[in-house]
Amino acid sequence: YFEWYAGRRIIPPKTLKLEWFKNESFSFPPLLEHQELGKFLELEGPYYPELIRLFLCFASSNEGIMQSVVKCKLTKLDGPTLKEVAGLSGDGSMKPQPFNFGDFEELTTFRDFQRNLETTNYTKFLAGGMKKNSRLISFIITWMLKPRLHNHAQMSRDDIFLMHVIKKKIKIDWVSVVNDCIWKARRKEDGPIPYALLLSRTF
């Protein structure tokens, strides 16, 4: 624990009030509500860095679902648990993949999000040139749905794909997305830990 996990950084959690954006006439909140993300995005309160690090240190896999013992209690990041604490849908059985969606091609999809097709730099998937609502969704993805510590203004292929299925109103297995993101963080030697509020609610 002290060698690999004690100093792990925690990604600072963010909170978003969808109702405020709806009142300001933004068009993206219904897309996130369709994904049943309202409760998750509005999570707030304390989080517990040491318990989170212990959870990650002793984590094991049960058919791809992360589980660990914290405070003498077995905690699973499965469908019922994440539904109860954050309203997330899915059961962890299906990770969305681009090859499951024949109309997904990242460059074409990224182009559809742009304000000005002539001035867009297509060698980097930068969020700055996007239409207003698309840009906000991109930041929600990089800050909250698949959070990271840096480079929030540049989308990855996974980010573009996630925006694609959100905009197409294709239901996503968020239990799978959360587990995948945390497993990736655990495998990296100094990977920052995401979902601090979500994890703290499960203990």
mmCIF file of C-alpha atoms in Angstrom:
data_model
loop_
_atom_site.group_PDB
_atom_site.id
_atom_site.type_symbol
_atom_site.label_atom_id
_atom_site.label_comp_id
_atom_site.label_asym_id
_atom_site.label_seq_id
_atom_site.Cartn_x
_atom_site.Cartn_y
_atom_site.Cartn_z
ATOM 1 C CA TYR A 1 0.000 0.000 0.000
ATOM 2 C CA PHE A 2 2.635 2.550 1.033
ATOM 3 C CA GLU A 3 4.750 1.926 -2.071
ATOM 4 C CA TRP A 4 2.013 1.982 -4.705
ATOM 5 C CA TYR A 5 -1.089 3.689 -3.331
ATOM 6 C CA ALA A 6 -0.423 5.970 -0.332
ATOM 7 C CA GLY A 7 0.594 8.920 -2.503
ATOM 8 C CA ARG A 8 -1.895 8.423 -5.327
ATOM 9 C CA ARG A 9 -3.541 11.643 -6.441
ATOM 10 C CA ILE A 10 -7.317 11.913 -6.295
ATOM 11 C CA ILE A 11 -9.003 13.687 -9.206
ATOM 12 C CA PRO A 12 -10.963 16.559 -7.566
ATOM 13 C CA PRO A 13 -14.678 15.837 -8.037
ATOM 14 C CA LYS A 14 -16.972 18.280 -9.829
ATOM 15 C CA THR A 15 -20.687 18.949 -9.413
ATOM 16 C CA LEU A 16 -23.044 20.096 -12.153
ATOM 17 C CA LYS A 17 -26.610 21.371 -11.789
ATOM 18 C CA LEU A 18 -28.538 20.357 -14.904
ATOM 19 C CA GLU A 19 -31.563 22.411 -13.859
ATOM 20 C CA TRP A 20 -29.539 25.635 -14.093
ATOM 21 C CA PHE A 21 -28.493 24.856 -17.668
ATOM 22 C CA LYS A 22 -32.093 23.981 -18.579
ATOM 23 C CA ASN A 23 -33.284 27.304 -17.163
ATOM 24 C CA GLU A 24 -30.649 29.065 -19.282
ATOM 25 C CA SER A 25 -32.036 27.338 -22.422
ATOM 26 C CA PHE A 26 -29.097 25.036 -23.143
ATOM 27 C CA SER A 27 -30.117 22.048 -25.250
ATOM 28 C CA PHE A 28 -27.796 19.348 -23.879
ATOM 29 C CA PRO A 29 -29.392 18.500 -20.451
ATOM 30 C CA PRO A 30 -32.104 16.191 -21.924
ATOM 31 C CA LEU A 31 -29.361 14.117 -23.585
ATOM 32 C CA LEU A 32 -27.716 13.516 -20.202
ATOM 33 C CA GLU A 33 -31.080 12.897 -18.521
ATOM 34 C CA HIS A 34 -31.806 10.259 -21.173
ATOM 35 C CA GLN A 35 -28.655 8.511 -19.938
ATOM 36 C CA GLU A 36 -29.981 8.762 -16.331
ATOM 37 C CA LEU A 37 -26.942 10.819 -15.293
ATOM 38 C CA GLY A 38 -28.723 13.552 -13.335
ATOM 39 C CA LYS A 39 -28.105 12.154 -9.839
ATOM 40 C CA PHE A 40 -24.482 11.257 -10.624
ATOM 41 C CA LEU A 41 -23.644 14.707 -12.030
ATOM 42 C CA GLU A 42 -25.199 16.441 -9.008
ATOM 43 C CA LEU A 43 -23.357 14.398 -6.358
ATOM 44 C CA GLU A 44 -21.734 16.604 -3.749
ATOM 45 C CA GLY A 45 -20.385 16.323 -0.224
ATOM 46 C CA PRO A 46 -17.242 15.003 1.470
ATOM 47 C CA TYR A 47 -14.974 12.330 0.057
ATOM 48 C CA TYR A 48 -12.390 10.166 1.793
ATOM 49 C CA PRO A 49 -8.985 9.968 0.059
ATOM 50 C CA GLU A 50 -7.454 7.306 2.335
ATOM 51 C CA LEU A 51 -10.465 4.992 2.089
ATOM 52 C CA ILE A 52 -10.470 5.453 -1.686
ATOM 53 C CA ARG A 53 -6.781 4.504 -1.873
ATOM 54 C CA LEU A 54 -7.386 1.451 0.336
ATOM 55 C CA PHE A 55 -10.312 0.417 -1.860
ATOM 56 C CA LEU A 56 -8.082 0.540 -4.924
ATOM 57 C CA CYS A 57 -5.176 -1.215 -3.203
ATOM 58 C CA PHE A 58 -7.215 -4.281 -2.217
ATOM 59 C CA ALA A 59 -9.477 -4.359 -5.276
ATOM 60 C CA SER A 60 -10.202 -7.593 -7.112
ATOM 61 C CA SER A 61 -12.351 -8.462 -10.114
ATOM 62 C CA ASN A 62 -15.613 -10.383 -10.081
ATOM 63 C CA GLU A 63 -16.419 -10.898 -13.777
ATOM 64 C CA GLY A 64 -15.028 -7.448 -14.556
ATOM 65 C CA ILE A 65 -16.783 -5.725 -11.658
ATOM 66 C CA MET A 66 -14.369 -4.156 -9.174
ATOM 67 C CA GLN A 67 -14.831 -5.155 -5.557
ATOM 68 C CA SER A 68 -12.847 -4.501 -2.402
ATOM 69 C CA VAL A 69 -13.119 -4.617 1.383
ATOM 70 C CA VAL A 70 -13.229 -1.255 3.164
ATOM 71 C CA LYS A 71 -14.043 -0.856 6.869
ATOM 72 C CA CYS A 72 -14.669 -4.639 7.092
ATOM 73 C CA LYS A 73 -17.352 -4.363 4.405
ATOM 74 C CA LEU A 74 -17.299 -5.848 0.903
ATOM 75 C CA THR A 75 -18.028 -3.072 -1.579
ATOM 76 C CA LYS A 76 -18.882 -3.879 -5.206
ATOM 77 C CA LEU A 77 -19.115 -1.408 -8.070
ATOM 78 C CA ASP A 78 -21.977 -3.378 -9.578
ATOM 79 C CA GLY A 79 -25.301 -2.302 -11.068
ATOM 80 C CA PRO A 80 -27.429 -2.296 -7.879
ATOM 81 C CA THR A 81 -24.787 -0.407 -5.878
ATOM 82 C CA LEU A 82 -24.143 2.315 -8.469
ATOM 83 C CA LYS A 83 -27.874 2.639 -9.163
ATOM 84 C CA GLU A 84 -28.568 3.224 -5.472
ATOM 85 C CA VAL A 85 -25.783 5.722 -4.751
ATOM 86 C CA ALA A 86 -25.691 7.622 -8.059
ATOM 87 C CA GLY A 87 -28.597 6.534 -10.250
ATOM 88 C CA LEU A 88 -26.259 5.013 -12.843
ATOM 89 C CA SER A 89 -27.767 2.562 -15.323
ATOM 90 C CA GLY A 90 -26.287 -0.705 -16.568
ATOM 91 C CA ASP A 91 -24.945 -3.896 -15.049
ATOM 92 C CA GLY A 92 -21.325 -3.878 -16.230
ATOM 93 C CA SER A 93 -21.821 -6.556 -18.859
ATOM 94 C CA MET A 94 -21.480 -4.435 -21.994
ATOM 95 C CA LYS A 95 -18.726 -1.971 -22.770
ATOM 96 C CA PRO A 96 -19.638 0.213 -25.777
ATOM 97 C CA GLN A 97 -17.215 -0.268 -28.654
ATOM 98 C CA PRO A 98 -17.000 1.718 -31.898
ATOM 99 C CA PHE A 99 -17.309 -1.406 -34.041
ATOM 100 C CA ASN A 100 -20.792 -1.971 -32.596
ATOM 101 C CA PHE A 101 -21.961 1.219 -34.298
ATOM 102 C CA GLY A 102 -21.527 1.223 -38.057
ATOM 103 C CA ASP A 103 -22.020 4.980 -38.428
ATOM 104 C CA PHE A 104 -19.178 5.957 -36.076
ATOM 105 C CA GLU A 105 -15.997 7.401 -37.538
ATOM 106 C CA GLU A 106 -14.174 9.793 -35.227
ATOM 107 C CA LEU A 107 -13.081 12.394 -37.797
ATOM 108 C CA THR A 108 -16.543 12.638 -39.365
ATOM 109 C CA THR A 109 -18.187 12.738 -35.954
ATOM 110 C CA PHE A 110 -15.776 15.408 -34.676
ATOM 111 C CA ARG A 111 -16.436 17.510 -37.806
ATOM 112 C CA ASP A 112 -20.173 17.449 -37.068
ATOM 113 C CA PHE A 113 -19.543 19.171 -33.715
ATOM 114 C CA GLN A 114 -17.712 22.191 -35.200
ATOM 115 C CA ARG A 115 -18.859 25.810 -35.509
ATOM 116 C CA ASN A 116 -16.623 26.553 -38.501
ATOM 117 C CA LEU A 117 -15.507 23.662 -40.703
ATOM 118 C CA GLU A 118 -12.954 25.809 -42.558
ATOM 119 C CA THR A 119 -10.848 26.853 -39.562
ATOM 120 C CA THR A 120 -10.931 23.596 -37.577
ATOM 121 C CA ASN A 121 -7.630 21.812 -36.917
ATOM 122 C CA TYR A 122 -8.390 18.157 -37.601
ATOM 123 C CA THR A 123 -4.972 16.890 -36.463
ATOM 124 C CA LYS A 124 -5.978 17.559 -32.839
ATOM 125 C CA PHE A 125 -9.453 16.976 -31.508
ATOM 126 C CA LEU A 126 -9.682 20.315 -29.655
ATOM 127 C CA ALA A 127 -12.943 21.289 -27.979
ATOM 128 C CA GLY A 128 -12.484 25.045 -28.456
ATOM 129 C CA GLY A 129 -13.944 25.180 -31.964
ATOM 130 C CA MET A 130 -17.063 23.190 -31.171
ATOM 131 C CA LYS A 131 -20.625 24.416 -31.061
ATOM 132 C CA LYS A 132 -21.616 25.584 -27.586
ATOM 133 C CA ASN A 133 -23.600 22.547 -26.426
ATOM 134 C CA SER A 134 -21.135 20.060 -27.907
ATOM 135 C CA ARG A 135 -18.264 21.843 -26.177
ATOM 136 C CA LEU A 136 -20.040 21.645 -22.822
ATOM 137 C CA ILE A 137 -20.699 17.918 -23.264
ATOM 138 C CA SER A 138 -17.022 17.397 -24.107
ATOM 139 C CA PHE A 139 -15.966 19.082 -20.859
ATOM 140 C CA ILE A 140 -18.526 17.074 -18.863
ATOM 141 C CA ILE A 141 -17.000 13.909 -20.342
ATOM 142 C CA THR A 142 -13.400 14.860 -19.538
ATOM 143 C CA TRP A 143 -14.118 16.362 -16.095
ATOM 144 C CA MET A 144 -16.863 14.047 -14.804
ATOM 145 C CA LEU A 145 -17.904 11.040 -16.909
ATOM 146 C CA LYS A 146 -14.376 9.818 -17.715
ATOM 147 C CA PRO A 147 -12.389 12.231 -15.563
ATOM 148 C CA ARG A 148 -8.707 13.007 -15.893
ATOM 149 C CA LEU A 149 -6.362 15.564 -14.348
ATOM 150 C CA HIS A 150 -5.216 17.407 -17.456
ATOM 151 C CA ASN A 151 -5.737 18.085 -21.164
ATOM 152 C CA HIS A 152 -9.470 18.617 -20.809
ATOM 153 C CA ALA A 153 -9.617 20.705 -23.986
ATOM 154 C CA GLN A 154 -8.416 17.871 -26.247
ATOM 155 C CA MET A 155 -10.740 14.948 -26.869
ATOM 156 C CA SER A 156 -9.560 11.367 -27.203
ATOM 157 C CA ARG A 157 -11.123 8.867 -29.580
ATOM 158 C CA ASP A 158 -13.030 7.395 -26.612
ATOM 159 C CA ASP A 159 -14.334 10.861 -25.686
ATOM 160 C CA ILE A 160 -15.604 11.459 -29.220
ATOM 161 C CA PHE A 161 -17.250 8.048 -29.265
ATOM 162 C CA LEU A 162 -18.935 8.705 -25.927
ATOM 163 C CA MET A 163 -20.280 12.030 -27.198
ATOM 164 C CA HIS A 164 -21.468 10.283 -30.364
ATOM 165 C CA VAL A 165 -23.600 7.742 -28.490
ATOM 166 C CA ILE A 166 -24.875 10.374 -26.036
ATOM 167 C CA LYS A 167 -26.051 12.563 -28.922
ATOM 168 C CA LYS A 168 -27.598 9.551 -30.697
ATOM 169 C CA LYS A 169 -29.489 8.730 -27.472
ATOM 170 C CA ILE A 170 -28.011 5.232 -27.374
ATOM 171 C CA LYS A 171 -28.189 3.947 -23.797
ATOM 172 C CA ILE A 172 -24.751 3.371 -22.289
ATOM 173 C CA ASP A 173 -23.804 0.809 -19.652
ATOM 174 C CA TRP A 174 -22.371 3.349 -17.192
ATOM 175 C CA VAL A 175 -21.479 0.643 -14.684
ATOM 176 C CA SER A 176 -19.098 -0.725 -17.303
ATOM 177 C CA VAL A 177 -17.701 2.743 -18.092
ATOM 178 C CA VAL A 178 -17.006 3.463 -14.399
ATOM 179 C CA ASN A 179 -15.353 0.094 -13.795
ATOM 180 C CA ASP A 180 -13.243 0.377 -16.948
ATOM 181 C CA CYS A 181 -12.041 3.865 -15.998
ATOM 182 C CA ILE A 182 -11.078 2.838 -12.452
ATOM 183 C CA TRP A 183 -9.302 -0.344 -13.602
ATOM 184 C CA LYS A 184 -7.243 1.737 -16.044
ATOM 185 C CA ALA A 185 -6.284 4.130 -13.235
ATOM 186 C CA ARG A 186 -5.290 1.227 -10.993
ATOM 187 C CA ARG A 187 -3.059 -0.359 -13.647
ATOM 188 C CA LYS A 188 -1.024 2.834 -14.082
ATOM 189 C CA GLU A 189 1.780 3.187 -11.567
ATOM 190 C CA ASP A 190 0.878 6.797 -10.740
ATOM 191 C CA GLY A 191 -2.610 6.899 -12.244
ATOM 192 C CA PRO A 192 -4.830 9.508 -10.554
ATOM 193 C CA ILE A 193 -7.976 8.027 -9.038
ATOM 194 C CA PRO A 194 -11.340 9.125 -10.537
ATOM 195 C CA TYR A 195 -14.879 9.193 -9.106
ATOM 196 C CA ALA A 196 -13.935 10.263 -5.558
ATOM 197 C CA LEU A 197 -17.493 11.225 -4.564
ATOM 198 C CA LEU A 198 -19.031 8.144 -6.159
ATOM 199 C CA LEU A 199 -16.585 5.786 -4.434
ATOM 200 C CA SER A 200 -17.025 7.526 -1.074
ATOM 201 C CA ARG A 201 -20.799 7.026 -1.274
ATOM 202 C CA THR A 202 -20.330 3.244 -1.562
ATOM 203 C CA PHE A 203 -18.369 2.812 1.687
#
